[in-house]
Amino acid sequence: MVVDLDKCTGCQACVVACQAENNIPINTKDYFLQRRAYEWIRIERYWEGEYPNVKARFMPVLCQHCENAPCEPVCPVYATYHNEEGLNVQVYNRCVGTRYCINNCPYQVRMFNYWHPNWPHRMENQLNPDVTVRSRGITEKCTFCVQRIRRGEIQVEARAGQRLDDNRIAAGNYDPACVQACPTSALMFGDLNEPNTAIKPYFDDVNNYPGHHEHERETRGYRLLEEMNTRPSVIYLKKVDQYPLADKGAH
Amino acid sequence: MKLTRRNFLAWAGIAATGAIACDLFDDELRVQSPVDIPEDLVSGRDNWYATYDASVPGGQGILVRVMEGRAKKVRGNPRFPTNQGKQSPAADAILQSLYHPDRIAGPMLRNGPRGAGQFRPISWEEALNRFNAAVAERGDRMLLITEPRPGAFARICDSFADAFGGRHLAFDTVDDSAYRHAVKDIMGSDGQPYHDIANAETLVSFGSDFLSTWGNPTAYSVAYGKFRSGHRGRHVHFDPRYSMTAANADKWLPIAPGAEGYAALALAWTLIEMGLAEGDVARLTNGQGAAALNAFRPDAVAGALQIPDAALDGATVAQFFAELASKLAHGGLAMGGGGAAGAYSNGRFNASAALALNYLLGNVGQPGGLLPAPDTPIPGGIDARPAPLSDWQGVASDIAAGATRLVIVHNADPVYGLPARVGLADALSNEAVAIISASPFIDETTAMADLLIPDRAALESWGDDLPDPMPGHTVYAVQQPVVNPLSDLDPRSFPDVLLNAAADLGQGASMPADSHEALIRSNIEDELGADFTEALQNGGWWNENSAGSAPPPASGLLANVAALAAPAAANGTGEFQLLPYPHHTVLDGRNAHLPWAQSTPDPITTVVWQTWVDINEQQGRRMGLREGDVVQITGPNGSITALVYLNPGMPPGIAAVPMGGGRRSGSAYATDRDARESSNVMSILAAAQVDGSGGLAWSGNRCSITPAGDSMAVAKLEGDYTSREIGEHSAELVFKSVSEEGSH
Ligand code: SF4
Ligand code: SF4
């Protein structure tokens, strides 16, 4: 995935789309007060500068699907692992709720089910049958909408009249809920195993100039917490600033 | 999903032919391995139906995923010309209104004091008998209050009211009448023009929060994404409030409340003076040139604008305007003047100045410019626009005088949305007036009704719309029922109730059709000459070759606009300007019962579920305020309480309060918070009009802020500690300055 910070307006369409797609429980006021709200993708808002030279910056943060995922080796029951497609997946049936993965994730994108999920009468009719409702006591997080990948594969297979192997679904046949919703197209998604996806040049550029070579990059691409070498599958593109602030105090 | 029209059709084809989504196709079963995630196995067949959501600003074409008769997911309709496959922030909340636990299940009759919210279920037969009897007896003193919804719905409501000698008014809390007046005066159209942001090079906007709630924010956000691709346009925004649009602009200039029009004319003067205007300067100024706007020279209006020196990067106001004018000269677009900017006493001036600037830039009807509204393709067009405050003041006195004896309300909540000073709630508490509500939920107005005849939810109903603004060409949106009501619900289509009542009462011939569906069908087949099924599959009908045209500008347009100039009047007193604004997802309160609308963090403050007041951080600290302090906000007409949010971006002297809080009737999601953390800012506004438009001057109030001696935790997404960007890069490095050539 590629996230263009220059286009994100902080509108939250991705956040709600993800909640509707992935059977995320209703975030009550109490969940927020306890800092236990479930948002598989969230918009972080940073302040830069002071009035009148002030900028609110928006950054969508979701599971980075790291190639070297720090959450994976610490799980005692292998509930989180890497599949062949490069997704960091969570097997709910295996998760025993140690929360080691949550502690080890530097991006704070893993959420624990402190409560039994509840939907009021009638609202359960909206639940997506392709997505498990997670029970109390287990960990959950962004899946890159794996159920949509599977459904896309099945539909492409049906159209082609033959089985495809899992790596072969062409770009454009599926988008995660957040990417589809994003009005400004700040979120872009593609399969890096496909040679011609639009996001590949950004990955190539960032991979070609790792670490301290980042200033040589041709694109605005960078990874979050790059120095930890987690190798996220999400690349961020820097904001374009036409009126840079003279005094750039961030807080 | 990046769907082109062609592969979308292919997908739709799969659904229509019933592709079977499991591996039995190949005579084999896929057995789940214990290391697989359950999401690896998807089963069941889904269908995506095109329909329309009129509940969001500007409306949006949507596709609804339906499985086994249940609606599961909403996504933007890729074919629909405004939102182009994308969606508004709480688009999925339409599913929550469909499956809401607090939907009114069937017809009910009041069995307690008026307004106490006590009702008992009755049969539809009894309900309709009562409805017909009320109309037969009081039809000539009937007032039908609905949401603004042009098309078949408005035509049925208008015909019904006319047939019995009553009246139909559309209500919208966010009164934009001044902007509509300015559009009518200058461009001659009832519909709003469209701003072609995607193809503009430089965008200057004035006080309208078009990335959040003004115009069609989803369509404008789609365009904004394109504006920031490739050529990477430049956006400068003038706004007295640190709005979402201000936060996203490349440069935000705080200005005095109500000074938007002065900023626009100062730019106009600069463009003429520098010889950069592409438009017909001689015509626009009656041959006077820059002299026509001499009173608006940047140095002459600097005092009125009150732009802080620190915001000008070392330039003077005149230098800043000169630099901006030189940018605007090529591919410049001016936007705004409506919404908050049009809601001062001088709102018509602000709106007119922003529109007129486009004539000076010569971009009207051009790519990247201001695109006039096209003609209305069907009868019953745009006359369903919201009624201004002046009409509502008349309604209150009509009720008091006995001229109105029956109020029928549908999906409109004027008791909540109008300032208390208008007196509508008091007028409606008069038992001599019968009140019938067809809304699917209890709200403040519906709570006062004698009879409830709940309408079907949007996803269960027929409907149509003329989106406003249209994207530079004609669009007719069609809404079709995608699911049936659940078995424990018994709603009925309100337009059909009206049509049947008219027929029963001998007025069938005055109605435009026998059913709502039949009218929509005849609009499509007879008026547009289009295929009904195809229109349903597409979610509507549109004609990309039907660009609107505006008459040439009035001669002396800029001089005429300049003559409207007046400083914004302040209603009430106090050290703060009270700036209410529609909540990003709860909007004017119409979504207050929807959990997804309430739990979506406000983009700037990240606050959820509560009503807060944004106060400049430094000023708040000087006043001894901390976040979460409960303060009393005293406006021209009483006070409310809200929680303090210390906002580093908000200008000093501004108290910005989101609309949509403080509901006291209806769903617990809207009402279970007390007055300290949930209050209705509209209630304390003065019932003051925008000069020359009759609209509500909802931005033009002063207030004082005093601590109420209490504090509460603010529910929000952001942390309590000052946050740094995550990553090796400090925030300043994450944002990169890029030269004018654009970006990669
Ligand atoms: S990819 Fe899917 S699961 Fe992940 S944040 Fe986006 S919508 Fe949510
Ligand atoms: S939907 Fe797109 S623009 Fe809106 S917050 Fe998410 S990433 Fe940003």
mmCIF file with all atom_site columns, N, CA and C in Angstrom, chain B residues 6-53:
data_model
loop_
_atom_site.group_PDB
_atom_site.id
_atom_site.type_symbol
_atom_site.label_atom_id
_atom_site.label_alt_id
_atom_site.label_comp_id
_atom_site.label_asym_id
_atom_site.label_entity_id
_atom_site.label_seq_id
_atom_site.pdbx_PDB_ins_code
_atom_site.Cartn_x
_atom_site.Cartn_y
_atom_site.Cartn_z
_atom_site.occupancy
_atom_site.B_iso_or_equiv
_atom_site.pdbx_formal_charge
_atom_site.auth_seq_id
_atom_site.auth_comp_id
_atom_site.auth_asym_id
_atom_site.auth_atom_id
_atom_site.pdbx_PDB_model_num
ATOM 1   N N  . ARG B 1 6  ? -15.640 -0.540  -17.871 1.00 0.00 ? 6  ARG B N  1
ATOM 2   C CA . ARG B 1 6  ? -15.741 -1.856  -18.494 1.00 0.00 ? 6  ARG B CA 1
ATOM 3   C C  . ARG B 1 6  ? -15.587 -2.988  -17.519 1.00 0.00 ? 6  ARG B C  1
ATOM 4   N N  . ASN B 1 7  ? -14.568 -2.907  -16.673 1.00 0.00 ? 7  ASN B N  1
ATOM 5   C CA . ASN B 1 7  ? -14.473 -4.065  -15.800 1.00 0.00 ? 7  ASN B CA 1
ATOM 6   C C  . ASN B 1 7  ? -15.539 -4.035  -14.727 1.00 0.00 ? 7  ASN B C  1
ATOM 7   N N  . PHE B 1 8  ? -16.097 -2.853  -14.466 1.00 0.00 ? 8  PHE B N  1
ATOM 8   C CA . PHE B 1 8  ? -17.249 -2.828  -13.561 1.00 0.00 ? 8  PHE B CA 1
ATOM 9   C C  . PHE B 1 8  ? -18.405 -3.608  -14.171 1.00 0.00 ? 8  PHE B C  1
ATOM 10  N N  . LEU B 1 9  ? -18.615 -3.398  -15.447 1.00 0.00 ? 9  LEU B N  1
ATOM 11  C CA . LEU B 1 9  ? -19.696 -4.122  -16.110 1.00 0.00 ? 9  LEU B CA 1
ATOM 12  C C  . LEU B 1 9  ? -19.452 -5.620  -16.036 1.00 0.00 ? 9  LEU B C  1
ATOM 13  N N  . ALA B 1 10 ? -18.203 -6.002  -16.223 1.00 0.00 ? 10 ALA B N  1
ATOM 14  C CA . ALA B 1 10 ? -17.894 -7.416  -16.159 1.00 0.00 ? 10 ALA B CA 1
ATOM 15  C C  . ALA B 1 10 ? -18.233 -7.958  -14.777 1.00 0.00 ? 10 ALA B C  1
ATOM 16  N N  . TRP B 1 11 ? -17.896 -7.191  -13.751 1.00 0.00 ? 11 TRP B N  1
ATOM 17  C CA . TRP B 1 11 ? -18.205 -7.632  -12.385 1.00 0.00 ? 11 TRP B CA 1
ATOM 18  C C  . TRP B 1 11 ? -19.703 -7.709  -12.187 1.00 0.00 ? 11 TRP B C  1
ATOM 19  N N  . ALA B 1 12 ? -20.372 -6.691  -12.628 1.00 0.00 ? 12 ALA B N  1
ATOM 20  C CA . ALA B 1 12 ? -21.818 -6.685  -12.461 1.00 0.00 ? 12 ALA B CA 1
ATOM 21  C C  . ALA B 1 12 ? -22.398 -7.893  -13.178 1.00 0.00 ? 12 ALA B C  1
ATOM 22  N N  . GLY B 1 13 ? -21.815 -8.220  -14.306 1.00 0.00 ? 13 GLY B N  1
ATOM 23  C CA . GLY B 1 13 ? -22.285 -9.364  -15.064 1.00 0.00 ? 13 GLY B CA 1
ATOM 24  C C  . GLY B 1 13 ? -22.158 -10.651 -14.290 1.00 0.00 ? 13 GLY B C  1
ATOM 25  N N  . ILE B 1 14 ? -21.074 -10.783 -13.555 1.00 0.00 ? 14 ILE B N  1
ATOM 26  C CA . ILE B 1 14 ? -20.893 -11.992 -12.760 1.00 0.00 ? 14 ILE B CA 1
ATOM 27  C C  . ILE B 1 14 ? -22.008 -12.113 -11.740 1.00 0.00 ? 14 ILE B C  1
ATOM 28  N N  . ALA B 1 15 ? -22.274 -10.993 -11.056 1.00 0.00 ? 15 ALA B N  1
ATOM 29  C CA . ALA B 1 15 ? -23.307 -11.048 -10.029 1.00 0.00 ? 15 ALA B CA 1
ATOM 30  C C  . ALA B 1 15 ? -24.652 -11.392 -10.662 1.00 0.00 ? 15 ALA B C  1
ATOM 31  N N  . ALA B 1 16 ? -24.914 -10.782 -11.801 1.00 0.00 ? 16 ALA B N  1
ATOM 32  C CA . ALA B 1 16 ? -26.230 -10.973 -12.410 1.00 0.00 ? 16 ALA B CA 1
ATOM 33  C C  . ALA B 1 16 ? -26.413 -12.410 -12.882 1.00 0.00 ? 16 ALA B C  1
ATOM 34  N N  . THR B 1 17 ? -25.351 -13.020 -13.392 1.00 0.00 ? 17 THR B N  1
ATOM 35  C CA . THR B 1 17 ? -25.515 -14.376 -13.874 1.00 0.00 ? 17 THR B CA 1
ATOM 36  C C  . THR B 1 17 ? -25.361 -15.382 -12.751 1.00 0.00 ? 17 THR B C  1
ATOM 37  N N  . GLY B 1 18 ? -25.067 -14.915 -11.563 1.00 0.00 ? 18 GLY B N  1
ATOM 38  C CA . GLY B 1 18 ? -25.051 -15.812 -10.428 1.00 0.00 ? 18 GLY B CA 1
ATOM 39  C C  . GLY B 1 18 ? -23.830 -16.695 -10.377 1.00 0.00 ? 18 GLY B C  1
ATOM 40  N N  . ALA B 1 19 ? -22.669 -16.113 -10.478 1.00 0.00 ? 19 ALA B N  1
ATOM 41  C CA . ALA B 1 19 ? -21.458 -16.902 -10.295 1.00 0.00 ? 19 ALA B CA 1
ATOM 42  C C  . ALA B 1 19 ? -21.499 -17.503 -8.905  1.00 0.00 ? 19 ALA B C  1
ATOM 43  N N  . ILE B 1 20 ? -21.100 -18.741 -8.806  1.00 0.00 ? 20 ILE B N  1
ATOM 44  C CA . ILE B 1 20 ? -21.209 -19.401 -7.515  1.00 0.00 ? 20 ILE B CA 1
ATOM 45  C C  . ILE B 1 20 ? -19.879 -19.304 -6.819  1.00 0.00 ? 20 ILE B C  1
ATOM 46  N N  . ALA B 1 21 ? -19.899 -18.667 -5.681  1.00 0.00 ? 21 ALA B N  1
ATOM 47  C CA . ALA B 1 21 ? -18.645 -18.334 -5.046  1.00 0.00 ? 21 ALA B CA 1
ATOM 48  C C  . ALA B 1 21 ? -18.160 -19.444 -4.139  1.00 0.00 ? 21 ALA B C  1
ATOM 49  N N  . CYS B 1 22 ? -17.986 -20.632 -4.662  1.00 0.00 ? 22 CYS B N  1
ATOM 50  C CA . CYS B 1 22 ? -17.344 -21.659 -3.861  1.00 0.00 ? 22 CYS B CA 1
ATOM 51  C C  . CYS B 1 22 ? -16.711 -22.666 -4.808  1.00 0.00 ? 22 CYS B C  1
ATOM 52  N N  . ASP B 1 23 ? -15.916 -23.559 -4.253  1.00 0.00 ? 23 ASP B N  1
ATOM 53  C CA . ASP B 1 23 ? -15.090 -24.396 -5.105  1.00 0.00 ? 23 ASP B CA 1
ATOM 54  C C  . ASP B 1 23 ? -15.788 -25.664 -5.582  1.00 0.00 ? 23 ASP B C  1
ATOM 55  N N  . LEU B 1 24 ? -17.050 -25.847 -5.243  1.00 0.00 ? 24 LEU B N  1
ATOM 56  C CA . LEU B 1 24 ? -17.787 -27.013 -5.727  1.00 0.00 ? 24 LEU B CA 1
ATOM 57  C C  . LEU B 1 24 ? -17.787 -27.035 -7.244  1.00 0.00 ? 24 LEU B C  1
ATOM 58  N N  . PHE B 1 25 ? -17.625 -25.856 -7.817  1.00 0.00 ? 25 PHE B N  1
ATOM 59  C CA . PHE B 1 25 ? -17.367 -25.706 -9.234  1.00 0.00 ? 25 PHE B CA 1
ATOM 60  C C  . PHE B 1 25 ? -16.434 -26.775 -9.773  1.00 0.00 ? 25 PHE B C  1
ATOM 61  N N  . ASP B 1 26 ? -15.355 -26.944 -9.069  1.00 0.00 ? 26 ASP B N  1
ATOM 62  C CA . ASP B 1 26 ? -14.320 -27.855 -9.528  1.00 0.00 ? 26 ASP B CA 1
ATOM 63  C C  . ASP B 1 26 ? -14.445 -29.228 -8.872  1.00 0.00 ? 26 ASP B C  1
ATOM 64  N N  . ASP B 1 27 ? -15.621 -29.497 -8.329  1.00 0.00 ? 27 ASP B N  1
ATOM 65  C CA . ASP B 1 27 ? -15.818 -30.780 -7.677  1.00 0.00 ? 27 ASP B CA 1
ATOM 66  C C  . ASP B 1 27 ? -14.812 -31.045 -6.569  1.00 0.00 ? 27 ASP B C  1
ATOM 67  N N  . GLU B 1 28 ? -14.438 -30.018 -5.888  1.00 0.00 ? 28 GLU B N  1
ATOM 68  C CA . GLU B 1 28 ? -13.538 -30.266 -4.772  1.00 0.00 ? 28 GLU B CA 1
ATOM 69  C C  . GLU B 1 28 ? -13.883 -29.289 -3.672  1.00 0.00 ? 28 GLU B C  1
ATOM 70  N N  . LEU B 1 29 ? -13.556 -29.619 -2.487  1.00 0.00 ? 29 LEU B N  1
ATOM 71  C CA . LEU B 1 29 ? -13.781 -28.724 -1.367  1.00 0.00 ? 29 LEU B CA 1
ATOM 72  C C  . LEU B 1 29 ? -12.435 -28.197 -0.909  1.00 0.00 ? 29 LEU B C  1
ATOM 73  N N  . ARG B 1 30 ? -12.432 -26.937 -0.523  1.00 0.00 ? 30 ARG B N  1
ATOM 74  C CA . ARG B 1 30 ? -11.201 -26.417 0.042   1.00 0.00 ? 30 ARG B CA 1
ATOM 75  C C  . ARG B 1 30 ? -11.312 -26.624 1.551   1.00 0.00 ? 30 ARG B C  1
ATOM 76  N N  . VAL B 1 31 ? -10.446 -27.411 2.077   1.00 0.00 ? 31 VAL B N  1
ATOM 77  C CA . VAL B 1 31 ? -10.527 -27.714 3.506   1.00 0.00 ? 31 VAL B CA 1
ATOM 78  C C  . VAL B 1 31 ? -9.660  -26.718 4.242   1.00 0.00 ? 31 VAL B C  1
ATOM 79  N N  . GLN B 1 32 ? -10.224 -26.153 5.287   1.00 0.00 ? 32 GLN B N  1
ATOM 80  C CA . GLN B 1 32 ? -9.469  -25.106 5.976   1.00 0.00 ? 32 GLN B CA 1
ATOM 81  C C  . GLN B 1 32 ? -8.388  -25.718 6.846   1.00 0.00 ? 32 GLN B C  1
ATOM 82  N N  . SER B 1 33 ? -7.196  -25.216 6.676   1.00 0.00 ? 33 SER B N  1
ATOM 83  C CA . SER B 1 33 ? -6.098  -25.660 7.519   1.00 0.00 ? 33 SER B CA 1
ATOM 84  C C  . SER B 1 33 ? -6.162  -24.886 8.827   1.00 0.00 ? 33 SER B C  1
ATOM 85  N N  . PRO B 1 34 ? -5.736  -25.499 9.906   1.00 0.00 ? 34 PRO B N  1
ATOM 86  C CA . PRO B 1 34 ? -5.782  -24.770 11.181  1.00 0.00 ? 34 PRO B CA 1
ATOM 87  C C  . PRO B 1 34 ? -4.844  -23.564 11.209  1.00 0.00 ? 34 PRO B C  1
ATOM 88  N N  . VAL B 1 35 ? -3.928  -23.466 10.260  1.00 0.00 ? 35 VAL B N  1
ATOM 89  C CA . VAL B 1 35 ? -3.119  -22.247 10.252  1.00 0.00 ? 35 VAL B CA 1
ATOM 90  C C  . VAL B 1 35 ? -3.699  -21.198 9.314   1.00 0.00 ? 35 VAL B C  1
ATOM 91  N N  . ASP B 1 36 ? -4.786  -21.495 8.668   1.00 0.00 ? 36 ASP B N  1
ATOM 92  C CA . ASP B 1 36 ? -5.422  -20.472 7.840   1.00 0.00 ? 36 ASP B CA 1
ATOM 93  C C  . ASP B 1 36 ? -6.287  -19.598 8.721   1.00 0.00 ? 36 ASP B C  1
ATOM 94  N N  . ILE B 1 37 ? -6.497  -18.405 8.245   1.00 0.00 ? 37 ILE B N  1
ATOM 95  C CA . ILE B 1 37 ? -7.449  -17.560 8.923   1.00 0.00 ? 37 ILE B CA 1
ATOM 96  C C  . ILE B 1 37 ? -8.827  -17.826 8.331   1.00 0.00 ? 37 ILE B C  1
ATOM 97  N N  . PRO B 1 38 ? -9.851  -17.692 9.123   1.00 0.00 ? 38 PRO B N  1
ATOM 98  C CA . PRO B 1 38 ? -11.188 -17.990 8.602   1.00 0.00 ? 38 PRO B CA 1
ATOM 99  C C  . PRO B 1 38 ? -11.540 -17.123 7.400   1.00 0.00 ? 38 PRO B C  1
ATOM 100 N N  . GLU B 1 39 ? -10.971 -15.937 7.322   1.00 0.00 ? 39 GLU B N  1
ATOM 101 C CA . GLU B 1 39 ? -11.284 -15.058 6.202   1.00 0.00 ? 39 GLU B CA 1
ATOM 102 C C  . GLU B 1 39 ? -10.796 -15.633 4.869   1.00 0.00 ? 39 GLU B C  1
ATOM 103 N N  . ASP B 1 40 ? -9.971  -16.698 4.942   1.00 0.00 ? 40 ASP B N  1
ATOM 104 C CA . ASP B 1 40 ? -9.569  -17.332 3.695   1.00 0.00 ? 40 ASP B CA 1
ATOM 105 C C  . ASP B 1 40 ? -10.729 -18.048 3.022   1.00 0.00 ? 40 ASP B C  1
ATOM 106 N N  . LEU B 1 41 ? -11.789 -18.308 3.761   1.00 0.00 ? 41 LEU B N  1
ATOM 107 C CA . LEU B 1 41 ? -12.957 -18.979 3.184   1.00 0.00 ? 41 LEU B CA 1
ATOM 108 C C  . LEU B 1 41 ? -14.121 -18.011 3.143   1.00 0.00 ? 41 LEU B C  1
ATOM 109 N N  . VAL B 1 42 ? -14.469 -17.576 1.988   1.00 0.00 ? 42 VAL B N  1
ATOM 110 C CA . VAL B 1 42 ? -15.646 -16.718 1.890   1.00 0.00 ? 42 VAL B CA 1
ATOM 111 C C  . VAL B 1 42 ? -16.715 -17.499 1.148   1.00 0.00 ? 42 VAL B C  1
ATOM 112 N N  . SER B 1 43 ? -17.925 -17.314 1.574   1.00 0.00 ? 43 SER B N  1
ATOM 113 C CA . SER B 1 43 ? -18.985 -18.081 0.933   1.00 0.00 ? 43 SER B CA 1
ATOM 114 C C  . SER B 1 43 ? -20.203 -17.185 0.773   1.00 0.00 ? 43 SER B C  1
ATOM 115 N N  . GLY B 1 44 ? -21.149 -17.676 0.052   1.00 0.00 ? 44 GLY B N  1
ATOM 116 C CA . GLY B 1 44 ? -22.376 -16.904 -0.146  1.00 0.00 ? 44 GLY B CA 1
ATOM 117 C C  . GLY B 1 44 ? -22.246 -16.006 -1.350  1.00 0.00 ? 44 GLY B C  1
ATOM 118 N N  . ARG B 1 45 ? -23.379 -15.628 -1.844  1.00 0.00 ? 45 ARG B N  1
ATOM 119 C CA . ARG B 1 45 ? -23.410 -14.839 -3.062  1.00 0.00 ? 45 ARG B CA 1
ATOM 120 C C  . ARG B 1 45 ? -23.812 -13.421 -2.695  1.00 0.00 ? 45 ARG B C  1
ATOM 121 N N  . ASP B 1 46 ? -23.131 -12.453 -3.229  1.00 0.00 ? 46 ASP B N  1
ATOM 122 C CA . ASP B 1 46 ? -23.556 -11.090 -2.936  1.00 0.00 ? 46 ASP B CA 1
ATOM 123 C C  . ASP B 1 46 ? -23.964 -10.381 -4.210  1.00 0.00 ? 46 ASP B C  1
ATOM 124 N N  . ASN B 1 47 ? -24.811 -9.395  -4.049  1.00 0.00 ? 47 ASN B N  1
ATOM 125 C CA . ASN B 1 47 ? -25.201 -8.539  -5.163  1.00 0.00 ? 47 ASN B CA 1
ATOM 126 C C  . ASN B 1 47 ? -24.966 -7.104  -4.755  1.00 0.00 ? 47 ASN B C  1
ATOM 127 N N  . TRP B 1 48 ? -24.537 -6.317  -5.703  1.00 0.00 ? 48 TRP B N  1
ATOM 128 C CA . TRP B 1 48 ? -24.355 -4.887  -5.449  1.00 0.00 ? 48 TRP B CA 1
ATOM 129 C C  . TRP B 1 48 ? -25.428 -4.144  -6.237  1.00 0.00 ? 48 TRP B C  1
ATOM 130 N N  . TYR B 1 49 ? -26.226 -3.373  -5.530  1.00 0.00 ? 49 TYR B N  1
ATOM 131 C CA . TYR B 1 49 ? -27.274 -2.599  -6.191  1.00 0.00 ? 49 TYR B CA 1
ATOM 132 C C  . TYR B 1 49 ? -26.921 -1.120  -6.165  1.00 0.00 ? 49 TYR B C  1
ATOM 133 N N  . ALA B 1 50 ? -27.173 -0.465  -7.283  1.00 0.00 ? 50 ALA B N  1
ATOM 134 C CA . ALA B 1 50 ? -26.933 0.984   -7.336  1.00 0.00 ? 50 ALA B CA 1
ATOM 135 C C  . ALA B 1 50 ? -28.133 1.708   -6.748  1.00 0.00 ? 50 ALA B C  1
ATOM 136 N N  . THR B 1 51 ? -27.878 2.657   -5.878  1.00 0.00 ? 51 THR B N  1
ATOM 137 C CA . THR B 1 51 ? -28.935 3.521   -5.380  1.00 0.00 ? 51 THR B CA 1
ATOM 138 C C  . THR B 1 51 ? -28.304 4.856   -4.982  1.00 0.00 ? 51 THR B C  1
ATOM 139 N N  . TYR B 1 52 ? -28.987 5.615   -4.145  1.00 0.00 ? 52 TYR B N  1
ATOM 140 C CA . TYR B 1 52 ? -28.554 6.985   -3.920  1.00 0.00 ? 52 TYR B CA 1
ATOM 141 C C  . TYR B 1 52 ? -28.758 7.347   -2.464  1.00 0.00 ? 52 TYR B C  1
ATOM 142 N N  . ASP B 1 53 ? -27.838 8.121   -1.925  1.00 0.00 ? 53 ASP B N  1
ATOM 143 C CA . ASP B 1 53 ? -27.913 8.568   -0.534  1.00 0.00 ? 53 ASP B CA 1
ATOM 144 C C  . ASP B 1 53 ? -28.036 10.085  -0.527  1.00 0.00 ? 53 ASP B C  1
#
